[in-house]
Coordinates of C-alpha atoms and ligand atoms in Angstrom, one line a residue:
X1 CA 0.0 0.0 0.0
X2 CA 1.1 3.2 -0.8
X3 CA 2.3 4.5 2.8
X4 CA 5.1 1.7 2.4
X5 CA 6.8 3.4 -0.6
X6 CA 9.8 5.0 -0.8
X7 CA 9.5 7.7 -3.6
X8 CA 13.1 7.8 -3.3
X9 CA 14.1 4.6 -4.0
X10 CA 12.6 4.2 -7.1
X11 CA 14.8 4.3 -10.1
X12 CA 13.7 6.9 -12.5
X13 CA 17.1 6.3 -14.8
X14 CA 15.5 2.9 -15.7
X15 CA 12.3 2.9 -18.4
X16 CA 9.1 4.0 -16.8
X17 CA 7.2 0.6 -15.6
X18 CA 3.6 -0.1 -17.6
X19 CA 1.8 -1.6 -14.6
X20 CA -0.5 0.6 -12.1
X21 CA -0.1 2.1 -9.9
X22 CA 3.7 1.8 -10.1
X23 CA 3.9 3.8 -13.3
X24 CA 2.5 6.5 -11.5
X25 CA 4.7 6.1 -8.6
X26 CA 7.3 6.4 -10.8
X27 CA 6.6 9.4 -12.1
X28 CA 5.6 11.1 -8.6
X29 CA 9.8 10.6 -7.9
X30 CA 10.5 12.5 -11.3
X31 CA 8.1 15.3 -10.4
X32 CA 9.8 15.0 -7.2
X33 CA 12.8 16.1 -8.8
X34 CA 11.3 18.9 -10.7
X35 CA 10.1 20.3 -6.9
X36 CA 13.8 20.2 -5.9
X37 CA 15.2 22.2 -8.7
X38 CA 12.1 24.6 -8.1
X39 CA 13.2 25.0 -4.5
X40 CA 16.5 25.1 -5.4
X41 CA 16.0 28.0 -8.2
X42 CA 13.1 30.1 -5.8
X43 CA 14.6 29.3 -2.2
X44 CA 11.2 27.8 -1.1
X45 CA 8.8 24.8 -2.1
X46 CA 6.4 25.4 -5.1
X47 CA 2.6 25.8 -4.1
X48 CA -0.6 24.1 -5.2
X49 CA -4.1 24.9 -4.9
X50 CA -6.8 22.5 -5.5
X51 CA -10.5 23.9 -6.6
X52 CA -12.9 21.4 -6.4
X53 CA -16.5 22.4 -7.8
X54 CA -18.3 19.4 -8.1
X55 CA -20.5 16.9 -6.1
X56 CA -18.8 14.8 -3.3
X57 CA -17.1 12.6 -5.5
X58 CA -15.6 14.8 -7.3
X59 CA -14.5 16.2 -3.6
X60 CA -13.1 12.7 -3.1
X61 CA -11.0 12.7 -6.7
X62 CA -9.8 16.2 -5.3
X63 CA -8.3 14.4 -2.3
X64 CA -6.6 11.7 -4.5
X65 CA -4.9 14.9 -6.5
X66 CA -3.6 16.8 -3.2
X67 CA -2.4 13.4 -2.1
X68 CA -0.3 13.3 -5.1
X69 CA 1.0 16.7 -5.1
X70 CA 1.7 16.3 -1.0
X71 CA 3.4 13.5 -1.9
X72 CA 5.5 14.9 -4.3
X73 CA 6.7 17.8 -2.5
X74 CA 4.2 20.7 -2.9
X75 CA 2.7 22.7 0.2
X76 CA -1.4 23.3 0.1
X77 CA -2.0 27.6 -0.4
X78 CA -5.4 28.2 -0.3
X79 CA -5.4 31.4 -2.4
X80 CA -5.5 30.4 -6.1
X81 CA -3.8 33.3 -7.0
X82 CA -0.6 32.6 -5.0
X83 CA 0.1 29.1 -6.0
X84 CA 2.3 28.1 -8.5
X85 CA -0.1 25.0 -9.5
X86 CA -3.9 25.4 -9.8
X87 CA -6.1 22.8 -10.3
X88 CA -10.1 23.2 -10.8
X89 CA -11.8 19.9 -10.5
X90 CA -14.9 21.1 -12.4
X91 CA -18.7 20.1 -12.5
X92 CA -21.1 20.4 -15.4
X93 CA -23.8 18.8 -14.0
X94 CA -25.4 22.5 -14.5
X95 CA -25.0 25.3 -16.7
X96 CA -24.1 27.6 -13.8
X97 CA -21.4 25.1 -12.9
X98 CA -19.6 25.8 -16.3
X99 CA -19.9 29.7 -15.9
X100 CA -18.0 29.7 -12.6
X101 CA -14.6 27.8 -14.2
X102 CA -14.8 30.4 -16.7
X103 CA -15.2 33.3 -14.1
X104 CA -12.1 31.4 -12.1
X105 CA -10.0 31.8 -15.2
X106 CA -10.4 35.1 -16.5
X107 CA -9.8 36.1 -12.9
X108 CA -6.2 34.3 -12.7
X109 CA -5.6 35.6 -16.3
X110 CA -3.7 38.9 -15.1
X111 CA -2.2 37.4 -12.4
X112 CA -0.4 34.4 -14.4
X113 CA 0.9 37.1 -16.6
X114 CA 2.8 38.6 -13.8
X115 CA 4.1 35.2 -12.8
X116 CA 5.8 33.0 -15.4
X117 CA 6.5 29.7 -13.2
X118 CA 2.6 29.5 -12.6
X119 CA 0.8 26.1 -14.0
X120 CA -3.0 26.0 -14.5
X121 CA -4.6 23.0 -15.0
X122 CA -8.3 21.9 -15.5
X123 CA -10.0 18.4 -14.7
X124 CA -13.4 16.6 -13.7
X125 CA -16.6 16.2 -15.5
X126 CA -16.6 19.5 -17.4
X127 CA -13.6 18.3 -19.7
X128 CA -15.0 15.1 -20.9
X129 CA -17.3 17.5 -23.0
X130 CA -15.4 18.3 -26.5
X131 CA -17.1 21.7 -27.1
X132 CA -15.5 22.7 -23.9
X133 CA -11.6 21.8 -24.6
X134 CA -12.5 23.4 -28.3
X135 CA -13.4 26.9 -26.2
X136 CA -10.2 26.7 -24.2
X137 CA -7.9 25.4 -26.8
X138 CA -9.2 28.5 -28.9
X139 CA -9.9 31.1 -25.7
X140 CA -8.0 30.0 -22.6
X141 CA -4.4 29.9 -23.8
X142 CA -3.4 30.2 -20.0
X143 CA -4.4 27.0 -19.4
X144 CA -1.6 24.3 -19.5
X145 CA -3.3 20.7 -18.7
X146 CA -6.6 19.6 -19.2
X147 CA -7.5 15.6 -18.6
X148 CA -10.7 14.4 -17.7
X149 CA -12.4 11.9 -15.4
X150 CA -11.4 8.9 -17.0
X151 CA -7.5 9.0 -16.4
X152 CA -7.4 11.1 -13.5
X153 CA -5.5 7.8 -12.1
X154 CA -2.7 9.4 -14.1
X155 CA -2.6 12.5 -13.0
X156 CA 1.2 12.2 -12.1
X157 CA 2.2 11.2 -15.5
X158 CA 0.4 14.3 -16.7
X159 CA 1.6 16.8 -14.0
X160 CA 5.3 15.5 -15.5
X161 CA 4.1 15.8 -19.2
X162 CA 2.6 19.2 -18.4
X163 CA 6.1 20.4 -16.1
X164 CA 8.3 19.9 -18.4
X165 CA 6.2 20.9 -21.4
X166 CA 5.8 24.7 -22.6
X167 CA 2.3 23.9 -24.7
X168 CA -1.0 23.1 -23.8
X169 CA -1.2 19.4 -22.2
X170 CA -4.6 17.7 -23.2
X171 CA -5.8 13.8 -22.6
X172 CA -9.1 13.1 -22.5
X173 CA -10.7 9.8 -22.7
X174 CA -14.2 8.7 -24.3
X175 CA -14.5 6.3 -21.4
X176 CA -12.4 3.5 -19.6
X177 CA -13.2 0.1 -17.6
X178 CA -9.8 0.5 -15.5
X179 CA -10.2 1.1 -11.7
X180 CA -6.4 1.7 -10.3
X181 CA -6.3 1.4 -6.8
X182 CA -4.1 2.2 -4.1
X183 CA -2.3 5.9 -4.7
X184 CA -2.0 8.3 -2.2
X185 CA -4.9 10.7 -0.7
X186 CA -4.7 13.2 2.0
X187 CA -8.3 13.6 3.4
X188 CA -9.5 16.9 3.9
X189 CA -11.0 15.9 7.8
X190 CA -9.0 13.3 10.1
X191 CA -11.9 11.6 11.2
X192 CA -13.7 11.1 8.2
X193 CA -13.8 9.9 4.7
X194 CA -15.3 9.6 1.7
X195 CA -14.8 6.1 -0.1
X196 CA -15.9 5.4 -3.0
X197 CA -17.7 2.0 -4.1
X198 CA -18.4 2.6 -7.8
X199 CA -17.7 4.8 -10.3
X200 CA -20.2 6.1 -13.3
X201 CA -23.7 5.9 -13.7
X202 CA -26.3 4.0 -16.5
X203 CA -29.1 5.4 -15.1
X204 CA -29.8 7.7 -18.3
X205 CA -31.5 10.4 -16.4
X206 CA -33.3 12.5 -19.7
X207 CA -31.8 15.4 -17.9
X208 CA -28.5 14.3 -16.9
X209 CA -25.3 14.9 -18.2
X210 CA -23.1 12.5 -15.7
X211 CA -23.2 9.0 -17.3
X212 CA -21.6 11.2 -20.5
X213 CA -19.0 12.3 -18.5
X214 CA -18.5 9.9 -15.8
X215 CA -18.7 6.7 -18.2
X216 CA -20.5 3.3 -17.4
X217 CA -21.0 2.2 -14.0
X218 CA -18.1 0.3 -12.3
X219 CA -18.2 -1.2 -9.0
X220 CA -14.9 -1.9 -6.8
X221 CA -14.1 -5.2 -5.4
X222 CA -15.8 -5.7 -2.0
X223 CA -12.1 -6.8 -0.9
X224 CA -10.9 -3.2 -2.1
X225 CA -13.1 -1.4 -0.5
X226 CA -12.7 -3.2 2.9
X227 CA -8.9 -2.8 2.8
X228 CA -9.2 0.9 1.9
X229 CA -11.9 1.3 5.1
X230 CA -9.7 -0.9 7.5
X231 CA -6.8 1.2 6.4
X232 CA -8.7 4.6 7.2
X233 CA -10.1 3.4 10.3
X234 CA -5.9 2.4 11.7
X235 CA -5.6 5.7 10.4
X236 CA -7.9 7.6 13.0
X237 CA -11.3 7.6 11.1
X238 CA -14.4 6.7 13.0
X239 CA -17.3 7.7 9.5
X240 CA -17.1 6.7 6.2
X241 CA -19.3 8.2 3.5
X242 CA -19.8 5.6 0.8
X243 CA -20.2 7.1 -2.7
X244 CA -21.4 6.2 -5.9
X245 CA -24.1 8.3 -8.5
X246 CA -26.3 4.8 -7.8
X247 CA -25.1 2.8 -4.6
X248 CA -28.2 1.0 -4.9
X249 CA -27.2 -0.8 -7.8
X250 CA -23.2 -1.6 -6.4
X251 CA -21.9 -4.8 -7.4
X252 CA -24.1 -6.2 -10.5
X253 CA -21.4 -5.5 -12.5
X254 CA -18.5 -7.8 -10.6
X255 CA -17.2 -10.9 -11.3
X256 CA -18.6 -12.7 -8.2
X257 CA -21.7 -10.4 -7.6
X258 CA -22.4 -8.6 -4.9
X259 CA -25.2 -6.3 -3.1
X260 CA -24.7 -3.3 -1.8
X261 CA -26.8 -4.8 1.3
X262 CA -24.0 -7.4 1.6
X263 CA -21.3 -4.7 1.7
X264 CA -23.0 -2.6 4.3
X265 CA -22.9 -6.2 6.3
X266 CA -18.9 -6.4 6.1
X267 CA -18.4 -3.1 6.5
X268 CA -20.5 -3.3 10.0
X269 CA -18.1 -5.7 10.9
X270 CA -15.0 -3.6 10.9
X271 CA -13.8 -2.6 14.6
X272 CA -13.2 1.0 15.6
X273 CA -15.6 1.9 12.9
X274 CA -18.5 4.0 14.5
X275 CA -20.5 5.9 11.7
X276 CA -21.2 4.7 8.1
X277 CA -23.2 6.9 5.6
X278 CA -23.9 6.1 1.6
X279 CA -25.2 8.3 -1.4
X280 CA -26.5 8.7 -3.6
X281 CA -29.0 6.1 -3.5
X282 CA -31.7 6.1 -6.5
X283 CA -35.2 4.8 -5.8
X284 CA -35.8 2.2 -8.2
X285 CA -33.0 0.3 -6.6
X286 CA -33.3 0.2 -3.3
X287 CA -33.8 -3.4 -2.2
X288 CA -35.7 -4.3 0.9
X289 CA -32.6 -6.3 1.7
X290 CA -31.3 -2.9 2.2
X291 CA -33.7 -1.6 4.1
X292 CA -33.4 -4.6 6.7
X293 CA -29.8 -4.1 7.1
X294 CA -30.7 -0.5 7.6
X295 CA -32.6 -1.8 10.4
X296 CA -30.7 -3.8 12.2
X297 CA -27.2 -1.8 11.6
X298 CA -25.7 -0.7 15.0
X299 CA -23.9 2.1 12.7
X300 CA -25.7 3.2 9.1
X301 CA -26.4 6.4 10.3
X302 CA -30.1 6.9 10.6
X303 CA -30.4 9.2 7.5
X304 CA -31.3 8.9 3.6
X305 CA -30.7 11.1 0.8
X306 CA -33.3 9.7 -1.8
X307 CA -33.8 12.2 -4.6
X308 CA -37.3 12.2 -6.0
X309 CA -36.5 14.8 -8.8
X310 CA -40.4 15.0 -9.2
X311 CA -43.3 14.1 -7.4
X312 CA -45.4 14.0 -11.2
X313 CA -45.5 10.1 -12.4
X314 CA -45.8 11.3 -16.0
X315 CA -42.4 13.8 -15.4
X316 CA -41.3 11.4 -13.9
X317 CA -41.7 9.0 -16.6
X318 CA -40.3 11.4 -19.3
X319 CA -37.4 11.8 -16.8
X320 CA -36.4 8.0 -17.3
X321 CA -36.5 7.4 -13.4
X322 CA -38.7 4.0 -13.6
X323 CA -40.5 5.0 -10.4
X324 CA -43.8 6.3 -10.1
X325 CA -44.9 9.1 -7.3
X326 CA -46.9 5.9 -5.7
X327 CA -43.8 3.9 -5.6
X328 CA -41.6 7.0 -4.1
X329 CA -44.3 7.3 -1.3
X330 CA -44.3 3.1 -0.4
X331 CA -40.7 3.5 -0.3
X332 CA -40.5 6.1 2.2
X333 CA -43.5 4.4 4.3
X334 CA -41.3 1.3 4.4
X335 CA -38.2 3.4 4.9
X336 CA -39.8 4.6 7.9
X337 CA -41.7 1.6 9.1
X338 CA -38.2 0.1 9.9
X339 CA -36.3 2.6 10.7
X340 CA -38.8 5.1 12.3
X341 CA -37.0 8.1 13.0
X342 CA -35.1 8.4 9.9
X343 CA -34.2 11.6 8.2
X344 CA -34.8 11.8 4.5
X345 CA -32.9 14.7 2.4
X346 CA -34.0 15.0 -1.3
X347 CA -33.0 16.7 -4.9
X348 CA -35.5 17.9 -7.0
X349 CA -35.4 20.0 -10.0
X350 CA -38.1 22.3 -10.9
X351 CA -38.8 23.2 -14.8
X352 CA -38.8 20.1 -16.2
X353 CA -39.6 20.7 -20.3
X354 CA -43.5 19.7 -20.1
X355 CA -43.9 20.3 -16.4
X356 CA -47.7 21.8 -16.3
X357 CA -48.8 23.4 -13.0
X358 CA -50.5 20.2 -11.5
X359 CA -47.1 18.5 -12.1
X360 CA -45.8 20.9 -9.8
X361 CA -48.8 20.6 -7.3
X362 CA -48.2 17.0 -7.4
X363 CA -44.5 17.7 -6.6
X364 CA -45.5 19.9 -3.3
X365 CA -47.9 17.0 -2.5
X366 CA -44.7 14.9 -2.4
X367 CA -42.9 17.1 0.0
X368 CA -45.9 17.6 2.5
X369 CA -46.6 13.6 2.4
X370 CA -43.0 13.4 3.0
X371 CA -42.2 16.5 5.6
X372 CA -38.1 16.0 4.6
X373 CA -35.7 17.3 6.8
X374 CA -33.9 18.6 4.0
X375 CA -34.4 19.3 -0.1
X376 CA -31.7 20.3 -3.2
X377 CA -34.2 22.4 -5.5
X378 CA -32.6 22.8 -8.5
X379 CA -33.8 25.4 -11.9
X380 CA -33.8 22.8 -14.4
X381 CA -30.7 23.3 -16.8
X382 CA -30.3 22.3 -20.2
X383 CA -27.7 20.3 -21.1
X384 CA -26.3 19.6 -24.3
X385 CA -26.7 15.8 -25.8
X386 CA -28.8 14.9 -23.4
X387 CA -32.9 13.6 -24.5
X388 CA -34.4 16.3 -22.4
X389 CA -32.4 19.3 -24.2
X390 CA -34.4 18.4 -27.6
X391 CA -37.6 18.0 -26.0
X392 CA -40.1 20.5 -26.8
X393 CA -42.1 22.1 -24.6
X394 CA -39.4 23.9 -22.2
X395 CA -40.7 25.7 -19.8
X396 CA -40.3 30.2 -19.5
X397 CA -37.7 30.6 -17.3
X398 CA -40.1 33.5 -15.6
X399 CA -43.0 30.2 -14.7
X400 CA -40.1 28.3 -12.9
X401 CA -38.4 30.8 -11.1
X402 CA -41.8 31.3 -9.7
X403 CA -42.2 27.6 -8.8
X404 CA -39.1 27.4 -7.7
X405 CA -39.4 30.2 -5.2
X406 CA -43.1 28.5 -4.2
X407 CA -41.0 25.2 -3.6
X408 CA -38.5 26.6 -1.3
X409 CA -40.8 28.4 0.5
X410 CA -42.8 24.7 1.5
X411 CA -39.6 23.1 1.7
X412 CA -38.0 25.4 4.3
X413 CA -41.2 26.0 6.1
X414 CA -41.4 21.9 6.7
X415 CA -37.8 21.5 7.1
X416 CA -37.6 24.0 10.3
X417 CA -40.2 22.4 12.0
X418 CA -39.1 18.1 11.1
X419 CA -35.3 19.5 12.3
X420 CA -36.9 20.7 15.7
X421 CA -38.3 17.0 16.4
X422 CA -35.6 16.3 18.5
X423 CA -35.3 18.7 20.9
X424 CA -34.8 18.3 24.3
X425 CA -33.2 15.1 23.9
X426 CA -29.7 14.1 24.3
X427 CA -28.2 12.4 21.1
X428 CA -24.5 11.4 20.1
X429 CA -22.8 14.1 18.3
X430 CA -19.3 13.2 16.2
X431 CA -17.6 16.6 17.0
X432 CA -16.2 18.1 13.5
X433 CA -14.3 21.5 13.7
X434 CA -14.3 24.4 16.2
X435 CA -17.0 26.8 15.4
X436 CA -16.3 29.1 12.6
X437 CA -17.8 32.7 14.5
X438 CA -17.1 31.7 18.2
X439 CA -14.5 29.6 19.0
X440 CA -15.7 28.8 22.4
X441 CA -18.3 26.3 20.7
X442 CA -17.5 23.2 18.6
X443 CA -19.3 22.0 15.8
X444 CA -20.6 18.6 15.4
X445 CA -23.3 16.1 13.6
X446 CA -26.1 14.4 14.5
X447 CA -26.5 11.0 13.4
X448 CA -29.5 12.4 11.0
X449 CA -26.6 14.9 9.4
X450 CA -28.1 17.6 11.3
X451 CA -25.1 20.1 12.6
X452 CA -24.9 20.8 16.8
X453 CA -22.9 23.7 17.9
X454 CA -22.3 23.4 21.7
X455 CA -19.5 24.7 24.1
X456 CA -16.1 22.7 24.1
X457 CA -12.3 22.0 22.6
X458 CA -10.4 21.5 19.9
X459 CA -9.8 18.1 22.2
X460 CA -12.8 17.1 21.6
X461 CA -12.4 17.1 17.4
X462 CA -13.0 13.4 15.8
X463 CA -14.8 12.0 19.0
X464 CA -18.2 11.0 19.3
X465 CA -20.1 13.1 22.8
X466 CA -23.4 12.7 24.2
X467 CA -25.2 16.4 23.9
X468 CA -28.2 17.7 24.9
X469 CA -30.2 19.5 22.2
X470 CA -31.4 22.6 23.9
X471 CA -32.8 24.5 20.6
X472 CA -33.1 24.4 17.2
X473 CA -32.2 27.3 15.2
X474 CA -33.7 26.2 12.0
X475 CA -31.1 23.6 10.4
X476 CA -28.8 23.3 13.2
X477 CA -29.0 23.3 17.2
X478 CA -27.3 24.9 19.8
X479 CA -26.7 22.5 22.9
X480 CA -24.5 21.4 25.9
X481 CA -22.4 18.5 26.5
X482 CA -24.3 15.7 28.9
X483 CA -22.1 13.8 31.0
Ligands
SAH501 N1 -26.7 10.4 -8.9 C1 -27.4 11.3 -8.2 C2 -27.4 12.7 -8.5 C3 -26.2 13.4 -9.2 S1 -26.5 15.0 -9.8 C4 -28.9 10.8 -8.2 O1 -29.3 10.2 -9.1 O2 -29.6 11.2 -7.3 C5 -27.2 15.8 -8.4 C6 -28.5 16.4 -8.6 O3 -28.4 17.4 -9.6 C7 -29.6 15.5 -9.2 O4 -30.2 14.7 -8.2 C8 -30.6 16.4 -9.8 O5 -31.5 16.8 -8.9 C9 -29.7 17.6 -10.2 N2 -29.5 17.7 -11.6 C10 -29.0 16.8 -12.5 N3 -29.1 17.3 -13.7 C11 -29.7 18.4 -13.7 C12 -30.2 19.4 -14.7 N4 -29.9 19.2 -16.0 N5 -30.8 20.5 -14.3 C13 -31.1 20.7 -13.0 N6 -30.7 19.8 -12.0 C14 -30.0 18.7 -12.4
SF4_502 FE1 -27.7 11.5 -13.3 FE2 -29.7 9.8 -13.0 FE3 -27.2 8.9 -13.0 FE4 -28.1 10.3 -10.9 S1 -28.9 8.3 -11.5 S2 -26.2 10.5 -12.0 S3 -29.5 11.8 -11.9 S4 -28.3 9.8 -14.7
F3S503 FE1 -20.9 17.5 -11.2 FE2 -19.5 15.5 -12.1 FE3 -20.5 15.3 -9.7 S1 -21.0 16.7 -13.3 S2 -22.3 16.5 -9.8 S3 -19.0 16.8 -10.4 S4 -20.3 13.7 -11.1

């Protein structure tokens, strides 16, 4: 496993090695000597500042680069404008998530002029779409390396490529089947981590732009996965955040087959692990094998995040999600019936092309029926190549905005009064960071995902505390440790 090696003991006069990870390893040790010549030339180490933009596993794929660059020598900066290696790890799921990498580089665009040894590279979900590279290859000659989400794996091949290179770096692939495990990460909390169990989706959303860019669905070996928890959990982590676009549907695609139920049961098993959560999970597949182990796990936490996108069976239909509003609502009864006090979070987009205005009542009669503790409302965006961009009837953006605003207004309204349910009680908190605006408190979770703010230490960081919830602000409490 990648603690054991030795960067410097890896012979980078001999040819570079074709197996993974070791290819890459190899070329960490000749980046490593580019760092020293840096040093050597500026009197200090070179900087790097990772952007990450996207969803959480595009958060995790950000960790996996600033382990590499750690590893190699660079020191995190947090300003973008004083390192001498940016990185934006972009989204597309949204058309506003586009417009902000674009806003990011005209913004560094001055400020690389000024300073010659500075490297700006672009990644993530963004770049897998070829009218985007054509736009930067044409308009953003201040970018040096682009790659994609399909050989991110080699991202220390292509920081080489890219260091000793004075052009434009750019490797994109259509779509892979490779899943290289075991290079570096440096997690952004000590005490937990995301992990991811598959990668891609074939889910075919009408709206949704991700299976183009994230490629077919790939699952991990169970034995992969396990290793990689056990590993974290030696390492100081008590919660691990499963990840995949569909968890639901892990495994189908292995060798030896294998539920995600049945890898919630082995990772219950490992010791020292406290908290487990998983998303995103997608209605259709979610198995009441899952629910059961839900039910009897001693540490799933005892919250959901199942997006319903809309609560209209014919939208819903048109949005490929193979679940009806009926189904959505039978889910959540049996979600609920087994584990009663769970807290559901959802995603819904409003707009939908042929959304009418009893569409959108039936999607308020979804969030009443529900009473969520938390919902994503999202404008619906058009995006390029996908069914629902050539459909039709889309809808005035002036109709949804006021939907939109009508939706928010229900789902904040609900949301304030399901998040006060628990007070008065006294529930176990996993204690996060020291408060951002009064560093006498410390801030922490609930099992539900709600966040506690309560008096206390930086001591107290990673552990798990019994406090008393003494109010609820809205979508947080404030509270006091119970011994
Ligand atoms: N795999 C996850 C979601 C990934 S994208 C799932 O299936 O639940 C996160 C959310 O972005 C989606 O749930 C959806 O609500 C929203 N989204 C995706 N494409 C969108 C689009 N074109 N316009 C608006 N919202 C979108
Ligand atoms: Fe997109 Fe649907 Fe896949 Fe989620 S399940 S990533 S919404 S296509
Ligand atoms: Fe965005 Fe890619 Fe995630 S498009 S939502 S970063 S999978």
């Amino acid at each position: 496993m990648y603690q054991e090696i030795d960067l410097d003991k890896i012979d980078i006069s001999a040819e570079p090695p074709i197996e993974e990870p070791d290819r890459q390893y190899y070329y960490m040790r000749k980046c490593r000597e580019r760092v020293r010549e840096f040093e050597q030339k500026y009197g200090r180490l070179p900087k790097f500042c990772v952007v990450n933009m996207g969803c959480q596993m595009n958060a995790r794929d950000s960790e996996k680069l600033t382990g590499i660059l750690t590893q190699i020598g660079y020191i995190e900066e947090e300003k973008e404008a004083r390192a001498d290696f940016v990185i934006f790890n972009t989204c597309t799921v949204r058309e506003n998530a586009n417009m902000r990498v674009y806003g990011h580089l005209g913004q560094l665009s001055p400020v690389k002029k000024k300073r010659s040894q500075m490297k700006i590279a672009l990644c993530g979900c963004m770049m897998q779409e070829p009218e985007v590279v054509e736009k930067l290859k044409k308009s953003y000659r201040l970018v040096d390396l682009i790659f994609g989400t399909h050989n991110i794996y080699k991202f220390a091949e292509l920081l080489y490529t890219c260091l000793e290179s004075e052009r434009m770096v750019i490797d994109i692939w259509k779509d892979t089947d490779h899943i290289v495990e075991d290079l570096p990460s440096e997690r952004k909390f000590s005490f937990k981590s995301g992990v991811n169990v598959m990668f891609g989706c074939n889910n075919f959303c009408s709206y949704c732009i991700v299976p183009y860019v994230r490629g077919r669905e790939r699952s991990r070996e169970p034995e992969a996965i396990i290793r990689e928890i056990k590993r974290l959990v030696s390492d100081g982590v008590t919660e691990v955040m499963l990840l995949g676009q569909n968890v639901n549907s892990y495994g189908k695609t292995l060798a030896n087959p294998c539920t995600f139920a049945k890898l919630l049961r082995k990772i219950e098993e490992i010791e020292g692990l406290e908290r487990i959560r998983f998303m995103t999970s997608h209605p259709k597949d979610l198995s009441d094998e899952l629910i059961e182990v839900m039910k009897n796990s001693r540490k799933i936490c005892s919250h959901l995040h199942l997006p319903v996108q809309s609560g209209s069976t014919a939208i819903l239909k048109k949005m490929n999600r193979k679940y009806t509003k009926e189904q959505y609502l039978n889910l959540v009864r049996k979600l609920r019936e087994a584990v009663p006090d769970i807290s559901l979070t959802t995603d819904i987009i409003v707009g939908f092309p042929g959304e009418t205005e009893e569409d959108f009542e039936e999607t308020l009669d979804v969030v009443r029926k529900v009473r969520y503790d938390s919902a994503f409302t999202f404008l619906y965006s058009k995006r390029t190549g996908t069914p629902a961009a050539a459909m039709q009837d889309q809808i005035p953006q002036d109709i949804v905005k006021r939907r939109f605003d009508r939706l928010l207004a229900e789902v904040q309204a609900i949301s304030a009064q399901v998040c006060a349910r628990h007070t008065g009680k006294v529930l176990p908190v996993l204690v996060e960071s020291v408060n951002d605006h009064d560093p006498s408190l410390v801030t922490g979770r609930l099992s539900s995902n709600l966040l506690v703010h309560f008096p206390g230490d930086q001591s107290l960081i990673g552990t798990i505390v019994d406090v008393k919830l003494d109010e609820c602000k809205g979508f947080y409490y404030l509270g006091t440790q119970s011994r």
